[in-house]
Amino acid sequence: MLKVQLQKKAGAFFEKIPAKHARQIVERIDALRVNPSSVVSEDLNGFYPFRRLESGEYRIVFLIENDILHIPVIGKRNDDEIYKQIGRFRR
């Protein structure tokens, strides 16, 4: 089981969305934390080694490194702001 490290910006996103959507995102993150291979995710094009996970109309950007699930950004799908934010976390 992975430890979750949620960046401050990603955590603040939860305060802006409806509780139902926040619960759905948390369920997706928990499934990823428990068994990463059981959750369908894709490489985030142009932002290797980050991956993306869909949850309804939202996108969860993550990276698994040393048994830690890093989540720097959560945002609306098809929103360019996600890519601007993730650019700050590139290695």
C-alpha positions as CSV (number, residue, x, y, z in Angstrom):
1,M,0.0,0.0,0.0
2,L,1.3,3.4,-1.0
3,K,1.6,6.5,1.2
4,V,-0.2,9.6,-0.3
5,Q,1.5,12.9,-0.6
6,L,-1.1,15.5,-1.7
7,Q,0.4,18.9,-2.7
8,K,-1.2,22.0,-1.1
9,K,-2.7,23.1,-4.4
10,A,-4.4,19.7,-5.0
11,G,-5.7,19.7,-1.5
12,A,-7.2,23.2,-1.9
13,F,-9.0,22.0,-5.0
14,F,-11.3,19.8,-2.8
15,E,-12.7,22.9,-1.1
16,K,-13.9,24.3,-4.4
17,I,-15.8,21.3,-5.7
18,P,-19.1,19.7,-4.6
19,A,-18.7,17.1,-1.8
20,K,-20.0,14.3,-4.1
21,H,-17.3,14.9,-6.6
22,A,-14.7,15.2,-3.9
23,R,-15.7,11.8,-2.5
24,Q,-15.5,10.2,-6.0
25,I,-11.9,11.6,-6.4
26,V,-10.9,10.3,-3.0
27,E,-12.3,6.9,-3.9
28,R,-10.2,6.8,-7.1
29,I,-7.1,7.9,-5.1
30,D,-7.7,5.3,-2.5
31,A,-8.0,2.6,-5.1
32,L,-4.8,3.8,-6.7
33,R,-3.1,3.8,-3.3
34,V,-4.1,0.2,-2.5
35,N,-3.4,-1.3,-5.9
36,P,-1.9,0.9,-8.6
37,S,-2.1,-1.8,-11.2
38,S,-5.9,-2.2,-10.8
39,V,-6.6,1.4,-11.8
40,V,-6.6,2.4,-15.5
41,S,-4.3,5.4,-16.0
42,E,-2.3,6.8,-18.8
43,D,1.0,8.6,-19.3
44,L,0.7,12.4,-19.2
45,N,1.9,13.3,-22.7
46,G,4.9,15.6,-22.6
47,F,5.2,15.4,-18.8
48,Y,7.1,12.1,-18.2
49,P,7.0,10.4,-15.6
50,F,3.7,11.8,-14.5
51,R,0.5,9.9,-15.2
52,R,-3.2,10.9,-15.3
53,L,-6.3,9.3,-13.9
54,E,-9.8,10.3,-14.8
55,S,-12.6,10.7,-12.3
56,G,-15.7,12.0,-14.0
57,E,-15.1,15.5,-15.2
58,Y,-11.8,15.7,-13.2
59,R,-8.3,14.7,-13.9
60,I,-5.8,13.5,-11.2
61,V,-2.2,13.9,-12.1
62,F,0.2,11.6,-10.1
63,L,3.6,10.0,-9.9
64,I,4.5,6.9,-7.9
65,E,8.0,7.0,-6.5
66,N,9.6,5.0,-3.7
67,D,6.2,3.7,-2.4
68,I,4.8,7.2,-2.3
69,L,1.9,8.4,-4.4
70,H,2.6,12.0,-5.2
71,I,-0.4,14.0,-6.3
72,P,0.6,17.5,-7.4
73,V,-2.5,18.5,-9.3
74,I,-6.2,17.8,-9.5
75,G,-8.3,19.7,-11.9
76,K,-11.0,19.8,-14.6
77,R,-10.4,17.8,-17.7
78,N,-9.6,19.8,-20.8
79,D,-8.4,22.7,-18.7
80,D,-4.9,24.0,-19.7
81,E,-4.3,25.2,-16.1
82,I,-3.5,21.6,-15.1
83,Y,-0.6,21.6,-17.6
84,K,0.7,24.9,-16.4
85,Q,0.7,23.7,-12.8
86,I,2.3,20.4,-13.5
87,G,5.1,22.2,-15.4
88,R,6.2,23.6,-12.1
89,F,6.7,20.0,-10.7
90,R,8.6,18.6,-13.6
91,R,12.0,17.0,-12.7
